[in-house]
CSV table of C-alpha atoms and ligand atoms in Angstrom, one decimal:
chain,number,residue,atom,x,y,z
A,1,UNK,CA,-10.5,-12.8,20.1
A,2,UNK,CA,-12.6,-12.6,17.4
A,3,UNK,CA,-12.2,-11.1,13.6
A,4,UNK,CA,-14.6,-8.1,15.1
A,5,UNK,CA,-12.9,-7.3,18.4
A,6,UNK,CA,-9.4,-7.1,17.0
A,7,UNK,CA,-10.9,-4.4,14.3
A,8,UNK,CA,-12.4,-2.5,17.0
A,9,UNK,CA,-9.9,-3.2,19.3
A,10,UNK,CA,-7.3,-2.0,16.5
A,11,UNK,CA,-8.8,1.1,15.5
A,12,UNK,CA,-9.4,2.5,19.0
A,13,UNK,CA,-5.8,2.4,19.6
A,14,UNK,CA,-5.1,4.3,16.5
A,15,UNK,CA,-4.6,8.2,16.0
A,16,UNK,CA,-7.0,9.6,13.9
A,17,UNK,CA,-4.7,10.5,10.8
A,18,UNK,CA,-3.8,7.0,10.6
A,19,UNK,CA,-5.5,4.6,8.1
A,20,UNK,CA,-5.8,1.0,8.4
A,21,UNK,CA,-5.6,-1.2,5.6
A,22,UNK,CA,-7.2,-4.7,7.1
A,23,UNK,CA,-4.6,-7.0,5.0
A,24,UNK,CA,-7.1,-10.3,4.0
A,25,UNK,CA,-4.9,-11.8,1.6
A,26,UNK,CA,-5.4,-15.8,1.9
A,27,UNK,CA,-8.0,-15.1,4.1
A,28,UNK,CA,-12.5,-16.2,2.8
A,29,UNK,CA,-14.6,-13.8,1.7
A,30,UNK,CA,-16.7,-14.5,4.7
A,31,UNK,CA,-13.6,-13.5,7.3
A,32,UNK,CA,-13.6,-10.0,5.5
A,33,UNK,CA,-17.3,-9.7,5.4
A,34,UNK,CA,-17.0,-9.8,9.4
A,35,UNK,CA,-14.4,-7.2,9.3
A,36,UNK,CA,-16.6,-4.9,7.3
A,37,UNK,CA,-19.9,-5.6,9.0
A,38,UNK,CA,-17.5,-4.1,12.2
A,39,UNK,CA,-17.1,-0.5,10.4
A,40,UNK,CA,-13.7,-1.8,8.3
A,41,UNK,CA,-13.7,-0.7,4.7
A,42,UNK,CA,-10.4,-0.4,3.7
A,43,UNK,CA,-8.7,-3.9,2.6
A,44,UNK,CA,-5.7,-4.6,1.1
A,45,UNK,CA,-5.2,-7.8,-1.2
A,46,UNK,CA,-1.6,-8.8,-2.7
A,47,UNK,CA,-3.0,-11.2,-5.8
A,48,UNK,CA,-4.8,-9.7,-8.6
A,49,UNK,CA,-6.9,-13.1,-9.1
A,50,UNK,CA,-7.8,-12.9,-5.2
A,51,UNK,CA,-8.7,-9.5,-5.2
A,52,UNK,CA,-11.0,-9.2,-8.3
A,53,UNK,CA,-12.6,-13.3,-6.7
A,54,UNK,CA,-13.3,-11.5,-3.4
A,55,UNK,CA,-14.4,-7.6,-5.0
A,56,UNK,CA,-16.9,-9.3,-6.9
A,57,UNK,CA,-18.6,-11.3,-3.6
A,58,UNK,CA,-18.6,-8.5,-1.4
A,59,UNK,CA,-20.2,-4.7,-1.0
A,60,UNK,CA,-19.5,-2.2,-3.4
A,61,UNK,CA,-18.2,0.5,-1.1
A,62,UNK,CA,-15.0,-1.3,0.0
A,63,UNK,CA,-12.0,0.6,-0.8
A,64,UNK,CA,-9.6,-1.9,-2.2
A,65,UNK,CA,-5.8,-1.5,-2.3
A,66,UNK,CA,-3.2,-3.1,-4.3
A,67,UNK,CA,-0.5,-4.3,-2.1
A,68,UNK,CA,1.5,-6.7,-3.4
A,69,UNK,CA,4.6,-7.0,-6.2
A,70,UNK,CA,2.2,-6.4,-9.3
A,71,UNK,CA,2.2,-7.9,-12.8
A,72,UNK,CA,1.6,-5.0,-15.6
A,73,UNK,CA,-0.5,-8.1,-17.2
A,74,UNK,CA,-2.8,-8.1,-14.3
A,75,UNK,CA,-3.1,-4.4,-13.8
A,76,UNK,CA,-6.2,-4.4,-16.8
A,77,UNK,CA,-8.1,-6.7,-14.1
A,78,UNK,CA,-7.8,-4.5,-11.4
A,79,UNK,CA,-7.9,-1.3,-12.8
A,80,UNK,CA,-11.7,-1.1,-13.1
A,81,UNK,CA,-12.1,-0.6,-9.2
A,82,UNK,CA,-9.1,-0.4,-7.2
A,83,UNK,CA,-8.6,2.2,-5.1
A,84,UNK,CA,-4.8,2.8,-4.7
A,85,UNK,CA,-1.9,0.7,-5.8
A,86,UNK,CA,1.1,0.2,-2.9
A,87,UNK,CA,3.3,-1.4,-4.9
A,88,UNK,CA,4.6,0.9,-7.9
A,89,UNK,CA,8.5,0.3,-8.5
A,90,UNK,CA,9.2,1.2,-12.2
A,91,UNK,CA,7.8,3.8,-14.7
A,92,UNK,CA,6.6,1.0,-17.1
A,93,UNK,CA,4.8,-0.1,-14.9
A,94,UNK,CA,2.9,3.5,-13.8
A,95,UNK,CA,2.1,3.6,-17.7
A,96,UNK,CA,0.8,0.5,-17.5
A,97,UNK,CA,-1.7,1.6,-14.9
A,98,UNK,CA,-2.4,5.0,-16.4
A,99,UNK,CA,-3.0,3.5,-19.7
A,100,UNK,CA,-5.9,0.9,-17.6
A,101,UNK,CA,-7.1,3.6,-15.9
A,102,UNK,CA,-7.5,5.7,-18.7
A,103,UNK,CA,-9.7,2.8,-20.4
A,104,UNK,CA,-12.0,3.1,-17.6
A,105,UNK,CA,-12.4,6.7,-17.4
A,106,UNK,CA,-10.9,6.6,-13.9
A,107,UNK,CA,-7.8,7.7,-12.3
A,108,UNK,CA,-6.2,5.6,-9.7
A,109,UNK,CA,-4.0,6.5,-6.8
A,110,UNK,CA,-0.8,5.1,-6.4
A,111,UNK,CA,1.8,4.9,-3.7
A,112,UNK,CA,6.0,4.3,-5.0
A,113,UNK,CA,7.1,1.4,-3.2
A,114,UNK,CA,10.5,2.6,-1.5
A,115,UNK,CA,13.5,-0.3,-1.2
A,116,UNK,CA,14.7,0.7,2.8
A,117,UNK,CA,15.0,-2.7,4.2
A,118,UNK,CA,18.2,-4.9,4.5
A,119,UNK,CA,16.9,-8.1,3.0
A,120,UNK,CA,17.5,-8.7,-1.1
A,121,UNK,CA,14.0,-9.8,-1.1
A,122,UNK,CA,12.0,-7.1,-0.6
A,123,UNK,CA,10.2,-5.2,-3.6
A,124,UNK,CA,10.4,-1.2,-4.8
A,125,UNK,CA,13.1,1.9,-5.8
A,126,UNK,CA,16.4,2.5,-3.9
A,127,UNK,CA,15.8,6.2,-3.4
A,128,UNK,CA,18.1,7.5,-6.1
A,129,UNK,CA,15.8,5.3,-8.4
A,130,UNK,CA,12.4,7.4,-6.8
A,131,UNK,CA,14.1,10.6,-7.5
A,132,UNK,CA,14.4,9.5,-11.2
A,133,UNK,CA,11.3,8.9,-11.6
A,134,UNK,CA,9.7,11.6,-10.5
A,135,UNK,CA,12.6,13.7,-13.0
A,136,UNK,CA,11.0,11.9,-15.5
A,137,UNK,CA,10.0,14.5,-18.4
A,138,UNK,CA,6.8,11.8,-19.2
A,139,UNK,CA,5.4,11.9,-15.9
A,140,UNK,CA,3.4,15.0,-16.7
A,141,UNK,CA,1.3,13.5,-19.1
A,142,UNK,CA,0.3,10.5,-17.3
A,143,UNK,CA,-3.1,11.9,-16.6
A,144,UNK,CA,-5.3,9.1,-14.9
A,145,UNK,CA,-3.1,8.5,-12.2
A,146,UNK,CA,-2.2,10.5,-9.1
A,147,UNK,CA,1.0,9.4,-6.9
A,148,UNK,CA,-0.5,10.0,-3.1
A,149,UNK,CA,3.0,9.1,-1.6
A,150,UNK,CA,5.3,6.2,-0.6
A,151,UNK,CA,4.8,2.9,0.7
A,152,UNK,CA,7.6,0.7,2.3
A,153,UNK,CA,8.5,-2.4,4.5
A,154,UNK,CA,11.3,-2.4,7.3
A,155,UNK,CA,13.2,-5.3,7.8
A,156,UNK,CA,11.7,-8.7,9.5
A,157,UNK,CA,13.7,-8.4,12.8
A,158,UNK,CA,13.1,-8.1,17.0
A,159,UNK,CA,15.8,-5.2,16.4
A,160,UNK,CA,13.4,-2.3,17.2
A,161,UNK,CA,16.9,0.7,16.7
A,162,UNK,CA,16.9,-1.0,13.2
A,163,UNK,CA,13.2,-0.9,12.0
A,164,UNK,CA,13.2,2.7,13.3
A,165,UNK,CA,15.7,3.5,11.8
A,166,UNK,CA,14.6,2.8,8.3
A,167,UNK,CA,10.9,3.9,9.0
A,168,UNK,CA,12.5,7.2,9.5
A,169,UNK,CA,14.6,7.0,6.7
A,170,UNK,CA,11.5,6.4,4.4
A,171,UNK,CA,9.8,9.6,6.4
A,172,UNK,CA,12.7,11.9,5.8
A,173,UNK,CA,12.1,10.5,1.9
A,174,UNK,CA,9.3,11.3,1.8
A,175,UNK,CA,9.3,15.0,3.4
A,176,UNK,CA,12.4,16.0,0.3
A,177,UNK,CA,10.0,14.3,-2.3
A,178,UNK,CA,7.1,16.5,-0.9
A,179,UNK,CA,9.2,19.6,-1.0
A,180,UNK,CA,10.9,19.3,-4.5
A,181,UNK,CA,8.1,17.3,-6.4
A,182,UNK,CA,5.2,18.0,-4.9
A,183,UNK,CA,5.1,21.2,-3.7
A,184,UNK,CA,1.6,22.6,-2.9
A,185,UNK,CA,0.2,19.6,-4.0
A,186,UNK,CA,-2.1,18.3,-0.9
A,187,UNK,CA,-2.7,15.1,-2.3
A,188,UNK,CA,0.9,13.9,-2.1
A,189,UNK,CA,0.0,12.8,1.9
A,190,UNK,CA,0.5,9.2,2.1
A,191,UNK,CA,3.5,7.2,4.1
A,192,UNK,CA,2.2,3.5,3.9
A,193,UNK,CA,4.4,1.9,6.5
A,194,UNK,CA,3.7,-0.5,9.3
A,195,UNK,CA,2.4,-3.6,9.6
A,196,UNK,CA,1.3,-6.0,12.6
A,197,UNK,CA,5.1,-6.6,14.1
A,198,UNK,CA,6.1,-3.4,13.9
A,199,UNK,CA,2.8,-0.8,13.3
A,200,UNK,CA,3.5,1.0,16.5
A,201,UNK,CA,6.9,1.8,15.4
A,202,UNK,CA,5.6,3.1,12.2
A,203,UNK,CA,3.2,5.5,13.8
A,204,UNK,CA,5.8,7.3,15.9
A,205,UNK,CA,7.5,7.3,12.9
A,206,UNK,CA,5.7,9.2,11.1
A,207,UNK,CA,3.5,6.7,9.1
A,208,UNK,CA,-0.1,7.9,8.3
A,209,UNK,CA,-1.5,4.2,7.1
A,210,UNK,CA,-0.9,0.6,8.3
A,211,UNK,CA,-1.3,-2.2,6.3
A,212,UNK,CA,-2.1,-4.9,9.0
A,213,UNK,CA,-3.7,-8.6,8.5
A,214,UNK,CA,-2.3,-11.4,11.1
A,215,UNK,CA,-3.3,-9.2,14.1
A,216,UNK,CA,-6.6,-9.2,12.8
A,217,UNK,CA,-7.3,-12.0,10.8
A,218,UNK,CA,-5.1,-14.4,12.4
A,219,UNK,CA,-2.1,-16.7,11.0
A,220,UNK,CA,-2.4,-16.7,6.7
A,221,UNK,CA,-2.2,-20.7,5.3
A,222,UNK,CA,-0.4,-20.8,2.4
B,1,PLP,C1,1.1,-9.4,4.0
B,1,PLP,C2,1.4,-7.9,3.9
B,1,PLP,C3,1.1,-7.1,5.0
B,1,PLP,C4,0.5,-7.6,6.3
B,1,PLP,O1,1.3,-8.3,7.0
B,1,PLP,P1,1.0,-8.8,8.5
B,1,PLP,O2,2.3,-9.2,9.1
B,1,PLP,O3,0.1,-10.0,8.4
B,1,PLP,O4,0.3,-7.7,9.2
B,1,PLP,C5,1.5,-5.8,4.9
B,1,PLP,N1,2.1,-5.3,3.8
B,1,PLP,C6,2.4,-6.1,2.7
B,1,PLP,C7,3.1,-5.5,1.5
B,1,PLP,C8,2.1,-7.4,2.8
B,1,PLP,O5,2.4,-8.2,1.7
């Protein structure tokens, strides 16, 4: 199937509260200008050099997100358009992005990225690390950024019990944070969790956006 159908395809299938980010990292400029001339404007890019190459080719009202482990000497490039960052794991590094933001006039969402899976390899807080940074007394005046919720990856595995297991782990997270931290605050609504092995799983879950490239792009060459 083509770039087009699997968008259309995708997004029929999804409930409504659930966003899809169309994952085109490693993929031409040209393979997400299909995807966008099919109704997609939400992408996700994990490469700061990428992402700015490709924002500057393609329309102006793409919503761009920040996916990937990120460099706080890269955040300055992307910090005059992106949209939300996924990938927060440290408090320097949410200064860093408040400080960029702050030099151009914007504020820019942010997701923490949440450590649940079993492999040493993957990015973001153990929990106990989250809740410290949201105790932090700074926080407060970081005033160009806005943390919209938590983003996190399962482990790569055919074991269904397991990724379920710490996709709901990550939602029950994310329900304590909302109740101590963020209390009345309606823009604390974001569980980024799912991608194309094991989206479904994320949705009944609890997820309410998907970060999905292979099933729509096809196989990334590295
Ligand atoms: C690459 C990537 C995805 C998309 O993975 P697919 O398996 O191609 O759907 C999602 N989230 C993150 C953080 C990624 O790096």
């Amino acid at each position: 199937m083509s770039i087009s159908q699997n968008i259309v395809q995708l997004r029929a299938s999804l409930p409504a509260n659930v966003t899809l980010v169309a994952v085109s990292k490693f993929h031409p400029a040209e393979a997400l200008k299909e995807a966008y001339d099919a109704g997609q404007r939400v992408f996700g890019e994990s490469r700061a050099q990428e992402l700015t190459a490709k924002q500057k080719v393609l329309p102006g009202d793409i919503e761009w997100h920040f996916i990937g482990p990120l460099q706080s000497n890269k955040v300055k490039d992307i910090a005059p358009f992106i949209h939300t960052i996924h990938s927060i794991d440290s408090f320097r590094l949410l200064q860093e992005v408040n400080k960029q933001a702050a030099k151009n006039n914007r504020v820019i969402r942010v997701l923490l990225e949440i450590h649940v899976a079993q492999e040493d390899t993957k990015h973001g807080l153990t929990p106990d690390e989250c809740r410290e940074l949201l105790q932090n007394e700074q926080l407060d005046e970081l005033g160009n950024i806005q943390i919209v919720g938590l983003m996190g990856m399962a482990t790569y595995t055919d074991d269904t019990a397991l990724i379920e297991q710490e996709f709901h782990l990550l939602h029950e997270l994310f329900s304590e944070l909302k109740a101590i931290y963020f209390k009345g605050n309606d823009n604390f609504a974001v569980l980024s969790m799912g991608m194309s092995h094991d989206y479904p799983v994320a949705i009944r879950q609890g997820s309410t956006m998907i970060r999905v490239g292979t099933s729509i792009f096809g196989e990334r060459e590295y």
